[in-house]
Amino acid sequence: MPFGEQPAYLRVAGDLRQKIVEGVLPPHTRLPSQARIREEYGVSDTVALEARKVLMAEGLVEGRSGSGTYVREQPVPRRIARAGYRSGGVCTPFRQEQTDDRVRGTWESNSGQEAASSSIAARLRIPSGAKVMRTRYLFRAEGEPSMLSTSWEPLEVTGRTPVMLPEEGPLAGRGVVERMAAIDLVVDNVVEEIGARPGLAEEAMTLGGVPGHAVLVISRTYYAGGRPVETADVITLADRHRVSYHLPVR
């Protein structure tokens, strides 16, 4: 569609976007009011409102209650390094998700039993409704919220063993590989898939983002002899992180 044929609200949004990108409207600057946009561009209130909605959906501006709409400061993306399991040393849950040794991090977690949903059951190759141990994590890198993770382990594998609770017992806080080795299961393969979707409000608030903005979802499954022993979804804000993979050459 030629520029001249674009809907009015997209033309207005495009001009404001250019001003933000070029620094004419720098971070923390108040976006022109709806009335100002209407007057400056000769458009209706509806068009002005829709243009502002476009910029908010793109993450360029944010609304502040009782104050107006302001240009957002764009974060500098951090790197999340991913790599295969490395033997030697202790692999904590944080190091399992962020393999860059230069990044220091902590985590919070809680675990509980639940019935596997159909999608999780398919990933673990167990019957739908079978019991799993679900563990939720919040990871912080350098003190700032970085990643959310939810993992599921089939209780037919870990139930009634010392590693049933990932964050309790003799191997509390160790990675999946070490914990499974303790019950004579050798993890020999890991599969990851990356996708993107709009972030849920709870996810965005926890990670310090804006509801509806895109998140990256890393869906990971650990296998021992072809059998899934753990699956997890790792979630991070798409505009704040880049996922970097270290793949060995064979």
JSON list of C-alpha atoms in Angstrom, two decimals:
[
{"chain": "A", "resi": 1, "resn": "MET", "atom": "CA", "xyz": [0.00, 0.00, 0.00]},
{"chain": "A", "resi": 2, "resn": "PRO", "atom": "CA", "xyz": [1.57, 3.34, -1.03]},
{"chain": "A", "resi": 3, "resn": "PHE", "atom": "CA", "xyz": [2.23, 5.80, 1.80]},
{"chain": "A", "resi": 4, "resn": "GLY", "atom": "CA", "xyz": [-0.43, 8.17, 0.59]},
{"chain": "A", "resi": 5, "resn": "GLU", "atom": "CA", "xyz": [-3.04, 5.46, 0.84]},
{"chain": "A", "resi": 6, "resn": "GLN", "atom": "CA", "xyz": [-2.19, 4.49, 4.40]},
{"chain": "A", "resi": 7, "resn": "PRO", "atom": "CA", "xyz": [-4.86, 5.03, 7.04]},
{"chain": "A", "resi": 8, "resn": "ALA", "atom": "CA", "xyz": [-4.47, 8.39, 8.73]},
{"chain": "A", "resi": 9, "resn": "TYR", "atom": "CA", "xyz": [-3.62, 6.89, 12.10]},
{"chain": "A", "resi": 10, "resn": "LEU", "atom": "CA", "xyz": [-0.67, 4.98, 10.60]},
{"chain": "A", "resi": 11, "resn": "ARG", "atom": "CA", "xyz": [0.66, 8.14, 8.92]},
{"chain": "A", "resi": 12, "resn": "VAL", "atom": "CA", "xyz": [0.50, 9.98, 12.25]},
{"chain": "A", "resi": 13, "resn": "ALA", "atom": "CA", "xyz": [2.06, 7.08, 14.13]},
{"chain": "A", "resi": 14, "resn": "GLY", "atom": "CA", "xyz": [4.82, 6.84, 11.50]},
{"chain": "A", "resi": 15, "resn": "ASP", "atom": "CA", "xyz": [5.73, 10.51, 11.83]},
{"chain": "A", "resi": 16, "resn": "LEU", "atom": "CA", "xyz": [5.80, 10.32, 15.64]},
{"chain": "A", "resi": 17, "resn": "ARG", "atom": "CA", "xyz": [7.82, 7.10, 15.46]},
{"chain": "A", "resi": 18, "resn": "GLN", "atom": "CA", "xyz": [10.42, 8.83, 13.28]},
{"chain": "A", "resi": 19, "resn": "LYS", "atom": "CA", "xyz": [10.70, 11.68, 15.78]},
{"chain": "A", "resi": 20, "resn": "ILE", "atom": "CA", "xyz": [11.26, 9.16, 18.58]},
{"chain": "A", "resi": 21, "resn": "VAL", "atom": "CA", "xyz": [13.88, 7.21, 16.63]},
{"chain": "A", "resi": 22, "resn": "GLU", "atom": "CA", "xyz": [15.73, 10.40, 15.57]},
{"chain": "A", "resi": 23, "resn": "GLY", "atom": "CA", "xyz": [15.72, 11.76, 19.13]},
{"chain": "A", "resi": 24, "resn": "VAL", "atom": "CA", "xyz": [13.43, 14.71, 18.44]},
{"chain": "A", "resi": 25, "resn": "LEU", "atom": "CA", "xyz": [11.25, 13.15, 21.13]},
{"chain": "A", "resi": 26, "resn": "PRO", "atom": "CA", "xyz": [13.88, 11.70, 23.52]},
{"chain": "A", "resi": 27, "resn": "PRO", "atom": "CA", "xyz": [13.19, 9.16, 26.29]},
{"chain": "A", "resi": 28, "resn": "HIS", "atom": "CA", "xyz": [10.97, 10.38, 29.16]},
{"chain": "A", "resi": 29, "resn": "THR", "atom": "CA", "xyz": [9.55, 13.17, 26.98]},
{"chain": "A", "resi": 30, "resn": "ARG", "atom": "CA", "xyz": [5.79, 13.56, 27.17]},
{"chain": "A", "resi": 31, "resn": "LEU", "atom": "CA", "xyz": [4.12, 12.59, 23.90]},
{"chain": "A", "resi": 32, "resn": "PRO", "atom": "CA", "xyz": [1.97, 15.38, 22.42]},
{"chain": "A", "resi": 33, "resn": "SER", "atom": "CA", "xyz": [-1.52, 15.24, 23.87]},
{"chain": "A", "resi": 34, "resn": "GLN", "atom": "CA", "xyz": [-4.45, 13.93, 21.90]},
{"chain": "A", "resi": 35, "resn": "ALA", "atom": "CA", "xyz": [-5.65, 17.48, 21.31]},
{"chain": "A", "resi": 36, "resn": "ARG", "atom": "CA", "xyz": [-2.18, 18.55, 20.14]},
{"chain": "A", "resi": 37, "resn": "ILE", "atom": "CA", "xyz": [-1.94, 15.62, 17.72]},
{"chain": "A", "resi": 38, "resn": "ARG", "atom": "CA", "xyz": [-5.40, 16.44, 16.39]},
{"chain": "A", "resi": 39, "resn": "GLU", "atom": "CA", "xyz": [-4.47, 20.06, 15.76]},
{"chain": "A", "resi": 40, "resn": "GLU", "atom": "CA", "xyz": [-0.95, 19.45, 14.39]},
{"chain": "A", "resi": 41, "resn": "TYR", "atom": "CA", "xyz": [-1.95, 16.71, 11.95]},
{"chain": "A", "resi": 42, "resn": "GLY", "atom": "CA", "xyz": [-5.49, 17.86, 11.18]},
{"chain": "A", "resi": 43, "resn": "VAL", "atom": "CA", "xyz": [-7.06, 14.56, 12.23]},
{"chain": "A", "resi": 44, "resn": "SER", "atom": "CA", "xyz": [-9.93, 13.48, 14.44]},
{"chain": "A", "resi": 45, "resn": "ASP", "atom": "CA", "xyz": [-9.71, 12.46, 18.09]},
{"chain": "A", "resi": 46, "resn": "THR", "atom": "CA", "xyz": [-10.23, 8.86, 17.03]},
{"chain": "A", "resi": 47, "resn": "VAL", "atom": "CA", "xyz": [-7.25, 8.97, 14.67]},
{"chain": "A", "resi": 48, "resn": "ALA", "atom": "CA", "xyz": [-5.06, 10.61, 17.32]},
{"chain": "A", "resi": 49, "resn": "LEU", "atom": "CA", "xyz": [-6.03, 7.96, 19.85]},
{"chain": "A", "resi": 50, "resn": "GLU", "atom": "CA", "xyz": [-5.36, 5.10, 17.44]},
{"chain": "A", "resi": 51, "resn": "ALA", "atom": "CA", "xyz": [-1.94, 6.52, 16.55]},
{"chain": "A", "resi": 52, "resn": "ARG", "atom": "CA", "xyz": [-0.97, 6.59, 20.21]},
{"chain": "A", "resi": 53, "resn": "LYS", "atom": "CA", "xyz": [-2.21, 3.01, 20.60]},
{"chain": "A", "resi": 54, "resn": "VAL", "atom": "CA", "xyz": [0.09, 1.93, 17.75]},
{"chain": "A", "resi": 55, "resn": "LEU", "atom": "CA", "xyz": [3.12, 3.48, 19.46]},
{"chain": "A", "resi": 56, "resn": "MET", "atom": "CA", "xyz": [2.19, 1.85, 22.75]},
{"chain": "A", "resi": 57, "resn": "ALA", "atom": "CA", "xyz": [1.81, -1.55, 21.08]},
{"chain": "A", "resi": 58, "resn": "GLU", "atom": "CA", "xyz": [5.26, -1.10, 19.54]},
{"chain": "A", "resi": 59, "resn": "GLY", "atom": "CA", "xyz": [6.76, -0.40, 22.96]},
{"chain": "A", "resi": 60, "resn": "LEU", "atom": "CA", "xyz": [7.90, 3.09, 22.02]},
{"chain": "A", "resi": 61, "resn": "VAL", "atom": "CA", "xyz": [5.73, 4.92, 24.55]},
{"chain": "A", "resi": 62, "resn": "GLU", "atom": "CA", "xyz": [4.06, 4.10, 27.85]},
{"chain": "A", "resi": 63, "resn": "GLY", "atom": "CA", "xyz": [1.11, 5.54, 29.71]},
{"chain": "A", "resi": 64, "resn": "ARG", "atom": "CA", "xyz": [1.55, 6.95, 33.20]},
{"chain": "A", "resi": 65, "resn": "SER", "atom": "CA", "xyz": [-1.60, 7.13, 35.30]},
{"chain": "A", "resi": 66, "resn": "GLY", "atom": "CA", "xyz": [-2.83, 10.70, 35.68]},
{"chain": "A", "resi": 67, "resn": "SER", "atom": "CA", "xyz": [0.19, 12.10, 33.85]},
{"chain": "A", "resi": 68, "resn": "GLY", "atom": "CA", "xyz": [0.04, 11.23, 30.18]},
{"chain": "A", "resi": 69, "resn": "THR", "atom": "CA", "xyz": [1.97, 9.21, 27.64]},
{"chain": "A", "resi": 70, "resn": "TYR", "atom": "CA", "xyz": [5.77, 9.28, 27.62]},
{"chain": "A", "resi": 71, "resn": "VAL", "atom": "CA", "xyz": [8.53, 8.04, 25.33]},
{"chain": "A", "resi": 72, "resn": "ARG", "atom": "CA", "xyz": [10.08, 4.86, 26.73]},
{"chain": "A", "resi": 73, "resn": "GLU", "atom": "CA", "xyz": [13.80, 4.48, 27.21]},
{"chain": "A", "resi": 74, "resn": "GLN", "atom": "CA", "xyz": [14.73, 1.53, 25.02]},
{"chain": "A", "resi": 75, "resn": "PRO", "atom": "CA", "xyz": [16.70, -1.10, 26.94]},
{"chain": "A", "resi": 76, "resn": "VAL", "atom": "CA", "xyz": [20.07, -2.35, 25.75]},
{"chain": "A", "resi": 77, "resn": "PRO", "atom": "CA", "xyz": [19.52, -6.08, 25.14]},
{"chain": "A", "resi": 78, "resn": "ARG", "atom": "CA", "xyz": [21.40, -8.45, 27.42]},
{"chain": "A", "resi": 79, "resn": "ARG", "atom": "CA", "xyz": [22.77, -11.74, 26.20]},
{"chain": "A", "resi": 80, "resn": "ILE", "atom": "CA", "xyz": [21.46, -15.05, 27.48]},
{"chain": "A", "resi": 81, "resn": "ALA", "atom": "CA", "xyz": [24.01, -17.73, 26.62]},
{"chain": "A", "resi": 82, "resn": "ARG", "atom": "CA", "xyz": [22.77, -21.25, 25.98]},
{"chain": "A", "resi": 83, "resn": "ALA", "atom": "CA", "xyz": [24.97, -24.31, 25.61]},
{"chain": "A", "resi": 84, "resn": "GLY", "atom": "CA", "xyz": [24.94, -28.05, 26.08]},
{"chain": "A", "resi": 85, "resn": "TYR", "atom": "CA", "xyz": [25.63, -29.48, 29.53]},
{"chain": "A", "resi": 86, "resn": "ARG", "atom": "CA", "xyz": [29.23, -29.05, 30.61]},
{"chain": "A", "resi": 87, "resn": "SER", "atom": "CA", "xyz": [30.70, -31.55, 33.03]},
{"chain": "A", "resi": 88, "resn": "GLY", "atom": "CA", "xyz": [32.81, -30.37, 35.93]},
{"chain": "A", "resi": 89, "resn": "GLY", "atom": "CA", "xyz": [31.72, -28.05, 38.71]},
{"chain": "A", "resi": 90, "resn": "VAL", "atom": "CA", "xyz": [28.27, -27.52, 40.16]},
{"chain": "A", "resi": 91, "resn": "CYS", "atom": "CA", "xyz": [25.47, -26.67, 37.71]},
{"chain": "A", "resi": 92, "resn": "THR", "atom": "CA", "xyz": [22.90, -24.57, 39.55]},
{"chain": "A", "resi": 93, "resn": "PRO", "atom": "CA", "xyz": [19.45, -23.81, 38.11]},
{"chain": "A", "resi": 94, "resn": "PHE", "atom": "CA", "xyz": [20.66, -20.32, 37.17]},
{"chain": "A", "resi": 95, "resn": "ARG", "atom": "CA", "xyz": [23.77, -21.64, 35.42]},
{"chain": "A", "resi": 96, "resn": "GLN", "atom": "CA", "xyz": [21.61, -24.21, 33.66]},
{"chain": "A", "resi": 97, "resn": "GLU", "atom": "CA", "xyz": [19.68, -21.37, 32.00]},
{"chain": "A", "resi": 98, "resn": "GLN", "atom": "CA", "xyz": [22.51, -18.83, 31.62]},
{"chain": "A", "resi": 99, "resn": "THR", "atom": "CA", "xyz": [25.79, -20.48, 30.75]},
{"chain": "A", "resi": 100, "resn": "ASP", "atom": "CA", "xyz": [27.83, -17.25, 30.58]},
{"chain": "A", "resi": 101, "resn": "ASP", "atom": "CA", "xyz": [30.09, -17.54, 33.63]},
{"chain": "A", "resi": 102, "resn": "ARG", "atom": "CA", "xyz": [30.60, -13.78, 33.68]},
{"chain": "A", "resi": 103, "resn": "VAL", "atom": "CA", "xyz": [26.95, -13.21, 34.62]},
{"chain": "A", "resi": 104, "resn": "ARG", "atom": "CA", "xyz": [26.12, -13.59, 38.31]},
{"chain": "A", "resi": 105, "resn": "GLY", "atom": "CA", "xyz": [22.60, -14.57, 39.26]},
{"chain": "A", "resi": 106, "resn": "THR", "atom": "CA", "xyz": [20.24, -15.88, 41.89]},
{"chain": "A", "resi": 107, "resn": "TRP", "atom": "CA", "xyz": [16.89, -17.62, 41.81]},
{"chain": "A", "resi": 108, "resn": "GLU", "atom": "CA", "xyz": [13.68, -18.10, 43.74]},
{"chain": "A", "resi": 109, "resn": "SER", "atom": "CA", "xyz": [11.50, -21.18, 43.37]},
{"chain": "A", "resi": 110, "resn": "ASN", "atom": "CA", "xyz": [8.47, -23.08, 44.57]},
{"chain": "A", "resi": 111, "resn": "SER", "atom": "CA", "xyz": [7.37, -26.62, 43.78]},
{"chain": "A", "resi": 112, "resn": "GLY", "atom": "CA", "xyz": [4.13, -28.56, 43.93]},
{"chain": "A", "resi": 113, "resn": "GLN", "atom": "CA", "xyz": [2.46, -31.62, 42.50]},
{"chain": "A", "resi": 114, "resn": "GLU", "atom": "CA", "xyz": [-0.17, -31.28, 39.80]},
{"chain": "A", "resi": 115, "resn": "ALA", "atom": "CA", "xyz": [-1.85, -33.24, 37.03]},
{"chain": "A", "resi": 116, "resn": "ALA", "atom": "CA", "xyz": [-0.11, -32.91, 33.69]},
{"chain": "A", "resi": 117, "resn": "SER", "atom": "CA", "xyz": [-2.04, -30.95, 31.08]},
{"chain": "A", "resi": 118, "resn": "SER", "atom": "CA", "xyz": [-2.41, -32.55, 27.66]},
{"chain": "A", "resi": 119, "resn": "SER", "atom": "CA", "xyz": [0.40, -30.43, 26.20]},
{"chain": "A", "resi": 120, "resn": "ILE", "atom": "CA", "xyz": [2.85, -31.16, 29.02]},
{"chain": "A", "resi": 121, "resn": "ALA", "atom": "CA", "xyz": [1.89, -34.84, 28.98]},
{"chain": "A", "resi": 122, "resn": "ALA", "atom": "CA", "xyz": [2.70, -34.97, 25.27]},
{"chain": "A", "resi": 123, "resn": "ARG", "atom": "CA", "xyz": [6.11, -33.40, 25.86]},
{"chain": "A", "resi": 124, "resn": "LEU", "atom": "CA", "xyz": [6.88, -35.88, 28.66]},
{"chain": "A", "resi": 125, "resn": "ARG", "atom": "CA", "xyz": [5.24, -38.81, 26.84]},
{"chain": "A", "resi": 126, "resn": "ILE", "atom": "CA", "xyz": [3.03, -39.66, 29.79]},
{"chain": "A", "resi": 127, "resn": "PRO", "atom": "CA", "xyz": [-0.77, -39.98, 30.04]},
{"chain": "A", "resi": 128, "resn": "SER", "atom": "CA", "xyz": [-2.70, -36.73, 30.32]},
{"chain": "A", "resi": 129, "resn": "GLY", "atom": "CA", "xyz": [-3.50, -36.13, 33.98]},
{"chain": "A", "resi": 130, "resn": "ALA", "atom": "CA", "xyz": [-0.51, -38.12, 35.25]},
{"chain": "A", "resi": 131, "resn": "LYS", "atom": "CA", "xyz": [1.18, -36.61, 38.29]},
{"chain": "A", "resi": 132, "resn": "VAL", "atom": "CA", "xyz": [4.14, -34.28, 37.73]},
{"chain": "A", "resi": 133, "resn": "MET", "atom": "CA", "xyz": [6.27, -32.09, 39.95]},
{"chain": "A", "resi": 134, "resn": "ARG", "atom": "CA", "xyz": [5.88, -28.52, 38.77]},
{"chain": "A", "resi": 135, "resn": "THR", "atom": "CA", "xyz": [8.55, -25.99, 39.81]},
{"chain": "A", "resi": 136, "resn": "ARG", "atom": "CA", "xyz": [8.38, -22.28, 39.09]},
{"chain": "A", "resi": 137, "resn": "TYR", "atom": "CA", "xyz": [11.53, -20.15, 39.07]},
{"chain": "A", "resi": 138, "resn": "LEU", "atom": "CA", "xyz": [12.29, -16.44, 38.98]},
{"chain": "A", "resi": 139, "resn": "PHE", "atom": "CA", "xyz": [15.90, -15.78, 37.96]},
{"chain": "A", "resi": 140, "resn": "ARG", "atom": "CA", "xyz": [17.72, -12.53, 38.62]},
{"chain": "A", "resi": 141, "resn": "ALA", "atom": "CA", "xyz": [20.87, -11.46, 36.77]},
{"chain": "A", "resi": 142, "resn": "GLU", "atom": "CA", "xyz": [22.96, -8.87, 38.56]},
{"chain": "A", "resi": 143, "resn": "GLY", "atom": "CA", "xyz": [19.99, -8.30, 40.87]},
{"chain": "A", "resi": 144, "resn": "GLU", "atom": "CA", "xyz": [17.47, -7.55, 38.11]},
{"chain": "A", "resi": 145, "resn": "PRO", "atom": "CA", "xyz": [14.61, -9.91, 37.08]},
{"chain": "A", "resi": 146, "resn": "SER", "atom": "CA", "xyz": [15.82, -11.77, 34.02]},
{"chain": "A", "resi": 147, "resn": "MET", "atom": "CA", "xyz": [13.91, -14.98, 33.33]},
{"chain": "A", "resi": 148, "resn": "LEU", "atom": "CA", "xyz": [10.90, -16.96, 34.44]},
{"chain": "A", "resi": 149, "resn": "SER", "atom": "CA", "xyz": [10.88, -20.73, 34.15]},
{"chain": "A", "resi": 150, "resn": "THR", "atom": "CA", "xyz": [8.35, -23.45, 34.82]},
{"chain": "A", "resi": 151, "resn": "SER", "atom": "CA", "xyz": [9.57, -27.03, 34.77]},
{"chain": "A", "resi": 152, "resn": "TRP", "atom": "CA", "xyz": [7.71, -30.31, 34.95]},
{"chain": "A", "resi": 153, "resn": "GLU", "atom": "CA", "xyz": [9.13, -33.70, 35.94]},
{"chain": "A", "resi": 154, "resn": "PRO", "atom": "CA", "xyz": [7.12, -36.94, 35.78]},
{"chain": "A", "resi": 155, "resn": "LEU", "atom": "CA", "xyz": [6.64, -38.38, 39.25]},
{"chain": "A", "resi": 156, "resn": "GLU", "atom": "CA", "xyz": [6.74, -41.86, 37.76]},
{"chain": "A", "resi": 157, "resn": "VAL", "atom": "CA", "xyz": [10.44, -41.07, 37.31]},
{"chain": "A", "resi": 158, "resn": "THR", "atom": "CA", "xyz": [11.35, -39.01, 40.39]},
{"chain": "A", "resi": 159, "resn": "GLY", "atom": "CA", "xyz": [8.58, -39.91, 42.82]},
{"chain": "A", "resi": 160, "resn": "ARG", "atom": "CA", "xyz": [9.74, -41.47, 46.11]},
{"chain": "A", "resi": 161, "resn": "THR", "atom": "CA", "xyz": [13.37, -40.62, 45.31]},
{"chain": "A", "resi": 162, "resn": "PRO", "atom": "CA", "xyz": [15.73, -38.15, 47.04]},
{"chain": "A", "resi": 163, "resn": "VAL", "atom": "CA", "xyz": [15.46, -35.79, 44.04]},
{"chain": "A", "resi": 164, "resn": "MET", "atom": "CA", "xyz": [11.66, -35.59, 43.85]},
{"chain": "A", "resi": 165, "resn": "LEU", "atom": "CA", "xyz": [11.78, -31.93, 44.94]},
{"chain": "A", "resi": 166, "resn": "PRO", "atom": "CA", "xyz": [14.31, -30.03, 42.78]},
{"chain": "A", "resi": 167, "resn": "GLU", "atom": "CA", "xyz": [15.08, -27.47, 45.50]},
{"chain": "A", "resi": 168, "resn": "GLU", "atom": "CA", "xyz": [15.10, -29.76, 48.53]},
{"chain": "A", "resi": 169, "resn": "GLY", "atom": "CA", "xyz": [17.07, -32.82, 49.59]},
{"chain": "A", "resi": 170, "resn": "PRO", "atom": "CA", "xyz": [20.74, -33.77, 49.13]},
{"chain": "A", "resi": 171, "resn": "LEU", "atom": "CA", "xyz": [20.97, -32.35, 45.58]},
{"chain": "A", "resi": 172, "resn": "ALA", "atom": "CA", "xyz": [18.87, -29.24, 46.14]},
{"chain": "A", "resi": 173, "resn": "GLY", "atom": "CA", "xyz": [19.71, -26.49, 43.69]},
{"chain": "A", "resi": 174, "resn": "ARG", "atom": "CA", "xyz": [21.65, -28.72, 41.29]},
{"chain": "A", "resi": 175, "resn": "GLY", "atom": "CA", "xyz": [20.85, -29.02, 37.62]},
{"chain": "A", "resi": 176, "resn": "VAL", "atom": "CA", "xyz": [18.71, -31.69, 36.01]},
{"chain": "A", "resi": 177, "resn": "VAL", "atom": "CA", "xyz": [21.71, -33.70, 34.78]},
{"chain": "A", "resi": 178, "resn": "GLU", "atom": "CA", "xyz": [23.24, -34.15, 38.25]},
{"chain": "A", "resi": 179, "resn": "ARG", "atom": "CA", "xyz": [19.91, -34.88, 39.90]},
{"chain": "A", "resi": 180, "resn": "MET", "atom": "CA", "xyz": [18.94, -37.53, 37.37]},
{"chain": "A", "resi": 181, "resn": "ALA", "atom": "CA", "xyz": [22.39, -39.13, 37.60]},
{"chain": "A", "resi": 182, "resn": "ALA", "atom": "CA", "xyz": [21.73, -39.61, 41.32]},
{"chain": "A", "resi": 183, "resn": "ILE", "atom": "CA", "xyz": [18.86, -41.96, 40.45]},
{"chain": "A", "resi": 184, "resn": "ASP", "atom": "CA", "xyz": [20.84, -43.75, 37.73]},
{"chain": "A", "resi": 185, "resn": "LEU", "atom": "CA", "xyz": [19.43, -41.87, 34.75]},
{"chain": "A", "resi": 186, "resn": "VAL", "atom": "CA", "xyz": [21.99, -40.55, 32.30]},
{"chain": "A", "resi": 187, "resn": "VAL", "atom": "CA", "xyz": [20.81, -37.45, 30.47]},
{"chain": "A", "resi": 188, "resn": "ASP", "atom": "CA", "xyz": [22.20, -37.75, 26.96]},
{"chain": "A", "resi": 189, "resn": "ASN", "atom": "CA", "xyz": [20.17, -35.28, 24.90]},
{"chain": "A", "resi": 190, "resn": "VAL", "atom": "CA", "xyz": [18.56, -31.86, 25.26]},
{"chain": "A", "resi": 191, "resn": "VAL", "atom": "CA", "xyz": [16.12, -30.34, 22.76]},
{"chain": "A", "resi": 192, "resn": "GLU", "atom": "CA", "xyz": [15.19, -26.64, 22.72]},
{"chain": "A", "resi": 193, "resn": "GLU", "atom": "CA", "xyz": [12.70, -24.71, 20.62]},
{"chain": "A", "resi": 194, "resn": "ILE", "atom": "CA", "xyz": [12.33, -20.92, 20.64]},
{"chain": "A", "resi": 195, "resn": "GLY", "atom": "CA", "xyz": [9.09, -19.11, 19.97]},
{"chain": "A", "resi": 196, "resn": "ALA", "atom": "CA", "xyz": [7.53, -15.73, 20.69]},
{"chain": "A", "resi": 197, "resn": "ARG", "atom": "CA", "xyz": [4.13, -14.59, 21.91]},
{"chain": "A", "resi": 198, "resn": "PRO", "atom": "CA", "xyz": [2.53, -11.61, 23.69]},
{"chain": "A", "resi": 199, "resn": "GLY", "atom": "CA", "xyz": [3.54, -11.57, 27.34]},
{"chain": "A", "resi": 200, "resn": "LEU", "atom": "CA", "xyz": [0.89, -12.19, 29.98]},
{"chain": "A", "resi": 201, "resn": "ALA", "atom": "CA", "xyz": [0.27, -9.38, 32.45]},
{"chain": "A", "resi": 202, "resn": "GLU", "atom": "CA", "xyz": [1.69, -11.37, 35.37]},
{"chain": "A", "resi": 203, "resn": "GLU", "atom": "CA", "xyz": [4.82, -12.27, 33.41]},
{"chain": "A", "resi": 204, "resn": "ALA", "atom": "CA", "xyz": [5.44, -8.70, 32.30]},
{"chain": "A", "resi": 205, "resn": "MET", "atom": "CA", "xyz": [4.94, -7.26, 35.78]},
{"chain": "A", "resi": 206, "resn": "THR", "atom": "CA", "xyz": [7.32, -9.79, 37.33]},
{"chain": "A", "resi": 207, "resn": "LEU", "atom": "CA", "xyz": [10.01, -9.17, 34.71]},
{"chain": "A", "resi": 208, "resn": "GLY", "atom": "CA", "xyz": [9.56, -5.39, 34.73]},
{"chain": "A", "resi": 209, "resn": "GLY", "atom": "CA", "xyz": [8.04, -5.13, 31.26]},
{"chain": "A", "resi": 210, "resn": "VAL", "atom": "CA", "xyz": [4.79, -4.00, 29.67]},
{"chain": "A", "resi": 211, "resn": "PRO", "atom": "CA", "xyz": [1.81, -6.39, 29.37]},
{"chain": "A", "resi": 212, "resn": "GLY", "atom": "CA", "xyz": [1.23, -7.51, 25.80]},
{"chain": "A", "resi": 213, "resn": "HIS", "atom": "CA", "xyz": [4.77, -6.92, 24.59]},
{"chain": "A", "resi": 214, "resn": "ALA", "atom": "CA", "xyz": [6.52, -9.92, 23.09]},
{"chain": "A", "resi": 215, "resn": "VAL", "atom": "CA", "xyz": [8.30, -12.50, 25.20]},
{"chain": "A", "resi": 216, "resn": "LEU", "atom": "CA", "xyz": [10.67, -15.22, 24.05]},
{"chain": "A", "resi": 217, "resn": "VAL", "atom": "CA", "xyz": [9.74, -18.73, 25.13]},
{"chain": "A", "resi": 218, "resn": "ILE", "atom": "CA", "xyz": [12.46, -21.37, 25.20]},
{"chain": "A", "resi": 219, "resn": "SER", "atom": "CA", "xyz": [10.79, -24.78, 25.44]},
{"chain": "A", "resi": 220, "resn": "ARG", "atom": "CA", "xyz": [13.35, -27.33, 26.62]},
{"chain": "A", "resi": 221, "resn": "THR", "atom": "CA", "xyz": [13.22, -31.07, 27.24]},
{"chain": "A", "resi": 222, "resn": "TYR", "atom": "CA", "xyz": [15.90, -33.29, 28.78]},
{"chain": "A", "resi": 223, "resn": "TYR", "atom": "CA", "xyz": [16.09, -36.93, 27.65]},
{"chain": "A", "resi": 224, "resn": "ALA", "atom": "CA", "xyz": [17.70, -39.99, 29.21]},
{"chain": "A", "resi": 225, "resn": "GLY", "atom": "CA", "xyz": [17.96, -42.89, 26.78]},
{"chain": "A", "resi": 226, "resn": "GLY", "atom": "CA", "xyz": [15.21, -41.38, 24.66]},
{"chain": "A", "resi": 227, "resn": "ARG", "atom": "CA", "xyz": [12.88, -40.88, 27.63]},
{"chain": "A", "resi": 228, "resn": "PRO", "atom": "CA", "xyz": [11.85, -37.32, 28.62]},
{"chain": "A", "resi": 229, "resn": "VAL", "atom": "CA", "xyz": [12.77, -36.71, 32.27]},
{"chain": "A", "resi": 230, "resn": "GLU", "atom": "CA", "xyz": [12.13, -32.96, 32.46]},
{"chain": "A", "resi": 231, "resn": "THR", "atom": "CA", "xyz": [10.52, -30.31, 30.31]},
{"chain": "A", "resi": 232, "resn": "ALA", "atom": "CA", "xyz": [10.43, -26.58, 30.92]},
{"chain": "A", "resi": 233, "resn": "ASP", "atom": "CA", "xyz": [9.38, -23.23, 29.47]},
{"chain": "A", "resi": 234, "resn": "VAL", "atom": "CA", "xyz": [11.88, -20.42, 30.01]},
{"chain": "A", "resi": 235, "resn": "ILE", "atom": "CA", "xyz": [10.42, -16.94, 29.45]},
{"chain": "A", "resi": 236, "resn": "THR", "atom": "CA", "xyz": [12.23, -13.64, 28.97]},
{"chain": "A", "resi": 237, "resn": "LEU", "atom": "CA", "xyz": [11.36, -10.21, 27.56]},
{"chain": "A", "resi": 238, "resn": "ALA", "atom": "CA", "xyz": [12.09, -10.08, 23.84]},
{"chain": "A", "resi": 239, "resn": "ASP", "atom": "CA", "xyz": [13.17, -6.43, 23.82]},
{"chain": "A", "resi": 240, "resn": "ARG", "atom": "CA", "xyz": [15.65, -6.90, 26.67]},
{"chain": "A", "resi": 241, "resn": "HIS", "atom": "CA", "xyz": [17.41, -10.11, 25.77]},
{"chain": "A", "resi": 242, "resn": "ARG", "atom": "CA", "xyz": [19.11, -11.92, 22.92]},
{"chain": "A", "resi": 243, "resn": "VAL", "atom": "CA", "xyz": [19.57, -15.67, 23.08]},
{"chain": "A", "resi": 244, "resn": "SER", "atom": "CA", "xyz": [23.05, -16.83, 22.08]},
{"chain": "A", "resi": 245, "resn": "TYR", "atom": "CA", "xyz": [23.80, -20.49, 21.39]},
{"chain": "A", "resi": 246, "resn": "HIS", "atom": "CA", "xyz": [27.20, -22.16, 21.61]},
{"chain": "A", "resi": 247, "resn": "LEU", "atom": "CA", "xyz": [27.09, -25.20, 19.36]},
{"chain": "A", "resi": 248, "resn": "PRO", "atom": "CA", "xyz": [30.03, -27.61, 19.14]},
{"chain": "A", "resi": 249, "resn": "VAL", "atom": "CA", "xyz": [31.40, -28.60, 15.74]},
{"chain": "A", "resi": 250, "resn": "ARG", "atom": "CA", "xyz": [31.42, -32.36, 15.25]}
]
